[in-house]
Structure formats: C-alpha cells, structure tokens
mmCIF file of C-alpha atoms in Angstrom:
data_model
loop_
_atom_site.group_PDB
_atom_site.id
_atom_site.type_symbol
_atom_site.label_atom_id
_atom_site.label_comp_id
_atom_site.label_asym_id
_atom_site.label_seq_id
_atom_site.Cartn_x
_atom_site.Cartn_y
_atom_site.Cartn_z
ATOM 1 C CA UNK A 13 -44.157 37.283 19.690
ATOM 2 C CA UNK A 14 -46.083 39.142 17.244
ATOM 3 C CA UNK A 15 -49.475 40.306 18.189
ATOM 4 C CA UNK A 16 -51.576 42.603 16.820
ATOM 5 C CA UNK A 17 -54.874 44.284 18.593
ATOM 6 C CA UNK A 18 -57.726 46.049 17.769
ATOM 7 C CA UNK A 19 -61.287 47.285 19.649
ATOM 8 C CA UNK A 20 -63.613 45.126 19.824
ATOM 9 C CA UNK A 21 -66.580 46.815 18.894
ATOM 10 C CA UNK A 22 -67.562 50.143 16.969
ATOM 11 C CA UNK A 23 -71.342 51.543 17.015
ATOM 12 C CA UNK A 24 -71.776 54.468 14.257
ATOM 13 C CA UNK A 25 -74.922 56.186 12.525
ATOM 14 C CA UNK A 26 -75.857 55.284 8.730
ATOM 15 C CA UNK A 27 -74.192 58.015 6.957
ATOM 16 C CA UNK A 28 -71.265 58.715 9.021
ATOM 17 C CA UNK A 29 -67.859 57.676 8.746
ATOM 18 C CA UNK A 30 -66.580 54.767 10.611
ATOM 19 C CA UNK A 31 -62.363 54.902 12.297
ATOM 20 C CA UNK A 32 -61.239 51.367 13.061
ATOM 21 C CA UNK A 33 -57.754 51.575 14.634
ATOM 22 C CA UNK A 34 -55.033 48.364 14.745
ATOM 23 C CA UNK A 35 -51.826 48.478 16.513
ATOM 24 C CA UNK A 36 -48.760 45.688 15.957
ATOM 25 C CA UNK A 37 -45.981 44.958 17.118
ATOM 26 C CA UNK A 38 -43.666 43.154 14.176
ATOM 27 C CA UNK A 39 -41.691 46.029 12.707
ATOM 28 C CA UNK A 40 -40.770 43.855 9.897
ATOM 29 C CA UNK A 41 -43.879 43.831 8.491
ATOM 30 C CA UNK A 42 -44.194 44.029 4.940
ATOM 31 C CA UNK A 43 -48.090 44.631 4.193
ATOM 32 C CA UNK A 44 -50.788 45.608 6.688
ATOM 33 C CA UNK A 45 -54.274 44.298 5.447
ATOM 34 C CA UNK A 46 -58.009 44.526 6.011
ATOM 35 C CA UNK A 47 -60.437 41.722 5.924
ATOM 36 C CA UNK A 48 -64.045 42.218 6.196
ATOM 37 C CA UNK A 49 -66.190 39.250 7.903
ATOM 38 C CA UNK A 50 -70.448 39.489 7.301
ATOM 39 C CA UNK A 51 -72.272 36.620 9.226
ATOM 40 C CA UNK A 52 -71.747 33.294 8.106
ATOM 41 C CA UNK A 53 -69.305 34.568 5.550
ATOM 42 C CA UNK A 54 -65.477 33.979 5.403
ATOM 43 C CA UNK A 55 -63.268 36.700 5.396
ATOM 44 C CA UNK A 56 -63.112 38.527 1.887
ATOM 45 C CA UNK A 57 -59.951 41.229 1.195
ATOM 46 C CA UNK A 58 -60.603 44.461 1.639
ATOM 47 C CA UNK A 59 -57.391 46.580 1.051
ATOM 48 C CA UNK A 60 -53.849 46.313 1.966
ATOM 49 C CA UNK A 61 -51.155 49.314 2.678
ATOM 50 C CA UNK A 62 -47.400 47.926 1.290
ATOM 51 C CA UNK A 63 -45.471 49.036 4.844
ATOM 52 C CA UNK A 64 -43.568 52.006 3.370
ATOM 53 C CA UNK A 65 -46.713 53.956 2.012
ATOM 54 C CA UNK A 66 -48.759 56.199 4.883
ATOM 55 C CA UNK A 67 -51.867 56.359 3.025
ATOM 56 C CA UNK A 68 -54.225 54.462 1.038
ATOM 57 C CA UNK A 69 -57.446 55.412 -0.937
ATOM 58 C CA UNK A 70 -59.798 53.134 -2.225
ATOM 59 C CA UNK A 71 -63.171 54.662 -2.815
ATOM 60 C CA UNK A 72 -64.678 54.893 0.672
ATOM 61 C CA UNK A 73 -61.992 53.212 2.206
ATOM 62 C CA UNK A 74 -58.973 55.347 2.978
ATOM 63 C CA UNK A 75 -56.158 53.268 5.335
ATOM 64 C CA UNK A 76 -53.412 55.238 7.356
ATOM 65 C CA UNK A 77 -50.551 54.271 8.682
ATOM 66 C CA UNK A 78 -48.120 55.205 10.946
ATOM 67 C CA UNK A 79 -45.259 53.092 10.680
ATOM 68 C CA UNK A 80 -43.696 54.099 13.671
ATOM 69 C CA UNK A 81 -46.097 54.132 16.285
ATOM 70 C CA UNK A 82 -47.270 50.620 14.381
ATOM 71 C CA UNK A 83 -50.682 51.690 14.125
ATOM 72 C CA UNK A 84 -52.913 51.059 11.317
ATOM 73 C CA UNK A 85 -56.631 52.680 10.689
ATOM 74 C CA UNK A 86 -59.171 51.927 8.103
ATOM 75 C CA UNK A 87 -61.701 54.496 7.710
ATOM 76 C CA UNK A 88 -64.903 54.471 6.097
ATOM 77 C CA UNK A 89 -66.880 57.052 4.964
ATOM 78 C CA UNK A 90 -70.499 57.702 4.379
ATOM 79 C CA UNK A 91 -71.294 54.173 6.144
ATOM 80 C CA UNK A 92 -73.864 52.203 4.922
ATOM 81 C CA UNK A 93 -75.928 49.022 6.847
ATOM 82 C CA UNK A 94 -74.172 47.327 4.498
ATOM 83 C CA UNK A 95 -70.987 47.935 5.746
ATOM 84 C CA UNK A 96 -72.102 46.236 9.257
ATOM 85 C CA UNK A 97 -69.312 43.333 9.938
ATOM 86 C CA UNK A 98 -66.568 42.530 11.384
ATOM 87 C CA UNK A 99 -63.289 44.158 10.474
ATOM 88 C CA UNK A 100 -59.821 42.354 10.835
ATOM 89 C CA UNK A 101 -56.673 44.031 10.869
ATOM 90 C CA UNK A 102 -53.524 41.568 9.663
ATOM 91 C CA UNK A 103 -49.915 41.836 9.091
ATOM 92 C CA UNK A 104 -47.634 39.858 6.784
ATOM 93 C CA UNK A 105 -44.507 39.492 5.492
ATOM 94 C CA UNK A 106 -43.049 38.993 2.040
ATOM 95 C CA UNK A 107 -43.448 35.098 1.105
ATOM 96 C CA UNK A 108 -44.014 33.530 4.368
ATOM 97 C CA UNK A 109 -47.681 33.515 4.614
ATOM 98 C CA UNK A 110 -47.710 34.460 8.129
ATOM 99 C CA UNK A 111 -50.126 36.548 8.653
ATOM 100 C CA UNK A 112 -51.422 37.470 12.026
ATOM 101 C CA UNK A 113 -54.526 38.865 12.520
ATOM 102 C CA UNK A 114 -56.219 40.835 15.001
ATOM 103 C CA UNK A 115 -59.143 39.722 17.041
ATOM 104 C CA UNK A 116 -61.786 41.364 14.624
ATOM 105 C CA UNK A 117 -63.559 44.796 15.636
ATOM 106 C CA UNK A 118 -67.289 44.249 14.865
ATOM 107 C CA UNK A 119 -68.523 47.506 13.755
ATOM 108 C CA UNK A 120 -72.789 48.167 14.175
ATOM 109 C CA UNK A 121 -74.647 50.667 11.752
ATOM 110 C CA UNK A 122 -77.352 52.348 13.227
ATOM 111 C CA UNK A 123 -79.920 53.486 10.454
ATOM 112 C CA UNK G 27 -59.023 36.254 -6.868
ATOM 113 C CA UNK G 28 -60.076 33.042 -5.867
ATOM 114 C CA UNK G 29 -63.527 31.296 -5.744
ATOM 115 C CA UNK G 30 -63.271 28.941 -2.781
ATOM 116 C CA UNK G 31 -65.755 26.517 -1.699
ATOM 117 C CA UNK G 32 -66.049 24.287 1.869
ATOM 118 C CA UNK G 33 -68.123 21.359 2.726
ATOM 119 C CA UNK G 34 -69.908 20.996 5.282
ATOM 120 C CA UNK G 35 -70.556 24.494 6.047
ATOM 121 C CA UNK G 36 -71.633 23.733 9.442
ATOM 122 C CA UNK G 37 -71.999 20.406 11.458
ATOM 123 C CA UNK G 38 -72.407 19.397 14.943
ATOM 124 C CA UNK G 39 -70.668 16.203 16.301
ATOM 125 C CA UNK G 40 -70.455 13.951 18.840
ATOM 126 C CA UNK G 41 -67.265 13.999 21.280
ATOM 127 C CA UNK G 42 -64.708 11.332 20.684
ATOM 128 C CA UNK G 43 -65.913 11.104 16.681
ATOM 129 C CA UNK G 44 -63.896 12.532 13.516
ATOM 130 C CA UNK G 45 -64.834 15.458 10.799
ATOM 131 C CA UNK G 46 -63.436 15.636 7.500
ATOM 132 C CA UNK G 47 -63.771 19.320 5.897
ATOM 133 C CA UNK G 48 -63.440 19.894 2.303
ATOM 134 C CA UNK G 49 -62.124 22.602 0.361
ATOM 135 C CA UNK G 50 -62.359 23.312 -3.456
ATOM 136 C CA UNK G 51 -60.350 26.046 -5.051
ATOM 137 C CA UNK G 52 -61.361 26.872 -8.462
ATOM 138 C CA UNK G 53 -58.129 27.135 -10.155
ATOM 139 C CA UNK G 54 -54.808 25.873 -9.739
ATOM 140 C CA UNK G 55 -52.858 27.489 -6.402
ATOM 141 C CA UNK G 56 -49.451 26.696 -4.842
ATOM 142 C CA UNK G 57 -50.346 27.427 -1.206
ATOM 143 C CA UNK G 58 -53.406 26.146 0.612
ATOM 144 C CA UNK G 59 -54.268 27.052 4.446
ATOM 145 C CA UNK G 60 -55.994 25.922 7.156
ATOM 146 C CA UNK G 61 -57.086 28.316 9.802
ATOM 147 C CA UNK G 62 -59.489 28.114 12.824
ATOM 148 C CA UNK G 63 -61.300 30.886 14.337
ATOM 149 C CA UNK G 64 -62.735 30.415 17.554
ATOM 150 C CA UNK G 65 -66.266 31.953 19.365
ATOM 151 C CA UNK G 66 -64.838 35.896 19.486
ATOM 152 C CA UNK G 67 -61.397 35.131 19.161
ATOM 153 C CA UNK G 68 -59.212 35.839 15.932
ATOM 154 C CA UNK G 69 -57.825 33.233 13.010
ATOM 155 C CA UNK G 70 -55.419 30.839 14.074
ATOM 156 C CA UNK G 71 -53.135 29.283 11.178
ATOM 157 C CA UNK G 72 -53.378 25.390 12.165
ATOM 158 C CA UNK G 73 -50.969 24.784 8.993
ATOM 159 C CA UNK G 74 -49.927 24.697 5.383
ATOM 160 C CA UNK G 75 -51.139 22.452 3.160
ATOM 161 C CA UNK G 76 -48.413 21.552 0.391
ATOM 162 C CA UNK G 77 -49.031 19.690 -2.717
ATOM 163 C CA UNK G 78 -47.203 15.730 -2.921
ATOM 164 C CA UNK G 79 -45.438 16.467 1.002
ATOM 165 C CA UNK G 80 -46.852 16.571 4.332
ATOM 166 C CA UNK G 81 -48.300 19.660 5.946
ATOM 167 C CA UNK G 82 -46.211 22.012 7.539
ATOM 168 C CA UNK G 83 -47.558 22.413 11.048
ATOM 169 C CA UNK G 84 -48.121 25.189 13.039
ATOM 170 C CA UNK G 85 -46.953 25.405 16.910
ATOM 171 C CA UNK G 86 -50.188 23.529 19.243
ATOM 172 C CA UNK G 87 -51.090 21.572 16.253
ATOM 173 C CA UNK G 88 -49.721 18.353 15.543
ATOM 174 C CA UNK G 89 -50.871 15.662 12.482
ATOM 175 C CA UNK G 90 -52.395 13.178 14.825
ATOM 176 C CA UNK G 91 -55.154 15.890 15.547
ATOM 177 C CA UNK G 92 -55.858 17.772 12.032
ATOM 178 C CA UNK G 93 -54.693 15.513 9.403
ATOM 179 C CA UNK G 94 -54.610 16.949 6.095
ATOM 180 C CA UNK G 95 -54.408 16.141 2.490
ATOM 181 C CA UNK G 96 -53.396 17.925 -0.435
ATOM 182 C CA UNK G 97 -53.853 15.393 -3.324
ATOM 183 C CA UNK G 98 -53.643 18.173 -6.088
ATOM 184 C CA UNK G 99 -53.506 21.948 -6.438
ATOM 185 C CA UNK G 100 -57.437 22.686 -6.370
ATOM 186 C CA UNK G 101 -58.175 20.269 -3.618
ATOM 187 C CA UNK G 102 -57.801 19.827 0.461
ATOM 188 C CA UNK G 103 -59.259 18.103 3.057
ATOM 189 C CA UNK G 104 -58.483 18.594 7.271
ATOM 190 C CA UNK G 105 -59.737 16.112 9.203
ATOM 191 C CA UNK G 106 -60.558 17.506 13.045
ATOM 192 C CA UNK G 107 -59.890 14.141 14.763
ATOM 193 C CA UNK G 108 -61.270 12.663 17.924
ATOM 194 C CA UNK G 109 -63.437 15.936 18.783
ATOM 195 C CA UNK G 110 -63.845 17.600 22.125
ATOM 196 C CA UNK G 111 -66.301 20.473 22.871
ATOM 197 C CA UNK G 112 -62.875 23.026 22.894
ATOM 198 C CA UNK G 113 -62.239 21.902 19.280
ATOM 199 C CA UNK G 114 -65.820 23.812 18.167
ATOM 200 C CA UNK G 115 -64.964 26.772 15.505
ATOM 201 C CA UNK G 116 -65.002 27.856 12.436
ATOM 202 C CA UNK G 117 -62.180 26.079 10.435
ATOM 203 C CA UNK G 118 -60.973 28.026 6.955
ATOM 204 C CA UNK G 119 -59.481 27.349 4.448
ATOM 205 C CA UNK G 120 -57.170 29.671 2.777
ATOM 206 C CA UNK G 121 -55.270 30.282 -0.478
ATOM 207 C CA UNK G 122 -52.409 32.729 -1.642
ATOM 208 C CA UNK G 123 -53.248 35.259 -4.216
ATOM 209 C CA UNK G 124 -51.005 36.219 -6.688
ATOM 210 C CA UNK G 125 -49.862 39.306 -5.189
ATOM 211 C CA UNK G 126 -48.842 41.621 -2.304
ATOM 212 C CA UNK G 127 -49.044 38.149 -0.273
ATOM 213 C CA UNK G 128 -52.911 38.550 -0.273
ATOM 214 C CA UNK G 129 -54.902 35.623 0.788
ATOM 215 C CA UNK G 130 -58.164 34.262 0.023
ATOM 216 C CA UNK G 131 -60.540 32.490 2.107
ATOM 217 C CA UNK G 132 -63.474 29.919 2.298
ATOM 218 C CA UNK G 133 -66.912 30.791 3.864
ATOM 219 C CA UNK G 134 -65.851 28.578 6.443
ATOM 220 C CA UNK G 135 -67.102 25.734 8.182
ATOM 221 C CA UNK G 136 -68.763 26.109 11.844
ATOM 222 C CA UNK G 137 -67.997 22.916 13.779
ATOM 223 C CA UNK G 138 -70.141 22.165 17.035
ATOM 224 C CA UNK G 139 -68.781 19.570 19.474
ATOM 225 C CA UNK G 140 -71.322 18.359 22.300
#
C-alpha cells in the first residue's frame, strides 16, 4: 500500500537552514504537501508541489522534488525558534481526499 | 482557508465510557474528516463525514466504534465509543479547501483513556 516516510527528528542552529527529506511510494500522486504541527496545535498548510513541477519557492520555504526517485524535501532557510515543530510530509490525489501522511519529523532550533 | 474549531480540546475518560467531539467549521464545506493521530505516530483518516448520508468508513474503523454525524455543512460530531486506554489520541477534524485538494484541520482534541 501506499506509505510514505520521513526522519524522525532534525536538530539545527538558529540561523541556519533546515533539509527535511520525505520519500513515497504512490507514483500516482497528484500533490505532495507540507503540514507544520507546533504543540497543542493542529496541523496548519504549509506548501504543496502539484507532482509535475521539481521546485517550489515560497519565501523561506523552497520544496524539491524528484519525481522519480519519489522523494520530496522542504527546506528552510535562515531558521528561526519559531520554526521549531513538527513537519509532515503528505501525498494526495486529485478528488479523493486520501491523503497519507508521513510520521512527522520534529525539527529542534537551537538558539 | 478555513477557521475550524473542536470541543473538548482535551479530556481524560474512564474505560468502558463514551466521548462525543465537536467540530465547527466557519463556513459552509462539502467534505468533513475525521482523523486520529496517535502518541508519535502519523494521522490516520478514521472516515468521511458526508452531509444527509452515513459516513464513509475507513478500513479498522467501523460505525459501532466512532459514530459520526454530519447534520449540516458547518457542523460534526465523532463519538469515540466504549473507550479503552489504546483508543487515547489526538482525534482531528478536517475539511477540504477549495483547491489543489488542500485540507484544513482542527487544533485537535487529546483524548486520555485510563
């Protein structure tokens, strides 16, 4: 079945930039999302990649994706304390709402 | 996007009893979803709520367990019946934006069992 996996945690220093990485499995995928989780929080949208773009920018966030090695990264740059959380990788398809997501990579800041 | 609300946001419970969770969407959306993350494990779609039918249910989760209601298009309730310590998690509610499939979710409600 589908699956999708990511590391489970990610220590960086205030000020660098942060490399989550995501693999999947379902080649039919037809978006790849992010989802950022702060404590006691639900999961708010971060960005999403449409599956036949490689790139995404979005301020700090920039999203690659290799379509056929199935492997998704979000990076953030210039991280912040703010940014501490923990970052789910997803994949959907067109109109059937179901997404998978990964187990969540909880990233720590270090000022 | 969506602004959606749960009640309770957190509650511990007795084994054997029932928990109703609430969630209030504040504007009108087709597609309504339950999820439940457990203690460092990912989400888990228990099912989709639907508007005037019964909920379509995911595989491992059947209506006798997590009842749901979806009496209008803002509103839904799951019910987390006859509780056992293994059913403590954070349930979520979720909703369907209007594009690229994006959804929305609740703050969640953490759910205790003893």
């Amino acid at each position: 079945g589908e699956d999708v996996e990511q590391s489970l945690f990610l220590s960086v220093r205030e000020g660098d930039s942060s490399v989550i990485n995501c693999t999947y499995t379902d080649s039919s995928s037809t978006y790849l999302y992010w989802y950022k989780q702060e404590p006691g929080a639900g999961l708010q949208l971060l960005t999403y990649i449409f599956s036949n773009m490689d790139m995404k920018q979005d301020q700090r966030l920039t999203v690659l994706l290799n379509k056929k090695d199935k492997h998704l990264s979000l990076r953030i740059a210039d991280t912040q304390t703010g940014d501490s959380a923990i970052y789910f990788c997803a994949e959907g398809n067109t109109g059937g709402f179901k997404t998978i997501f990964g187990a969540g990579t909880r990233l720590f800041v270090k000022a | 996007s969506a602004v959606i609300s749960q009640k309770p946001s957190r509650d511990i419970c007795q084994r054997g009893t029932s928990l109703t969770i609430q969630c209030q969407v504040d504007s009108q959306v087709t597609m309504m979803f339950w999820y439940r993350q457990q203690p460092g494990q990912s989400l888990t779609l228990i099912a989709t709520a639907n508007q005037g039918s019964e909920a379509t249910y995911e595989s491992g989760f059947v209506i006798d367990k997590f009842p749901i209601s979806r009496p209008n298009l803002t509103f839904s309730t799951l019910t987390v019946s006859n509780m056992s310590p293994e059913d403590s998690s954070i349930y979520l509610c979720s909703v369907a934006g209007t594009e690229e499939d994006t959804q929305y979710f609740g703050p969640g409600t953490r759910l205790t069992v003893l």
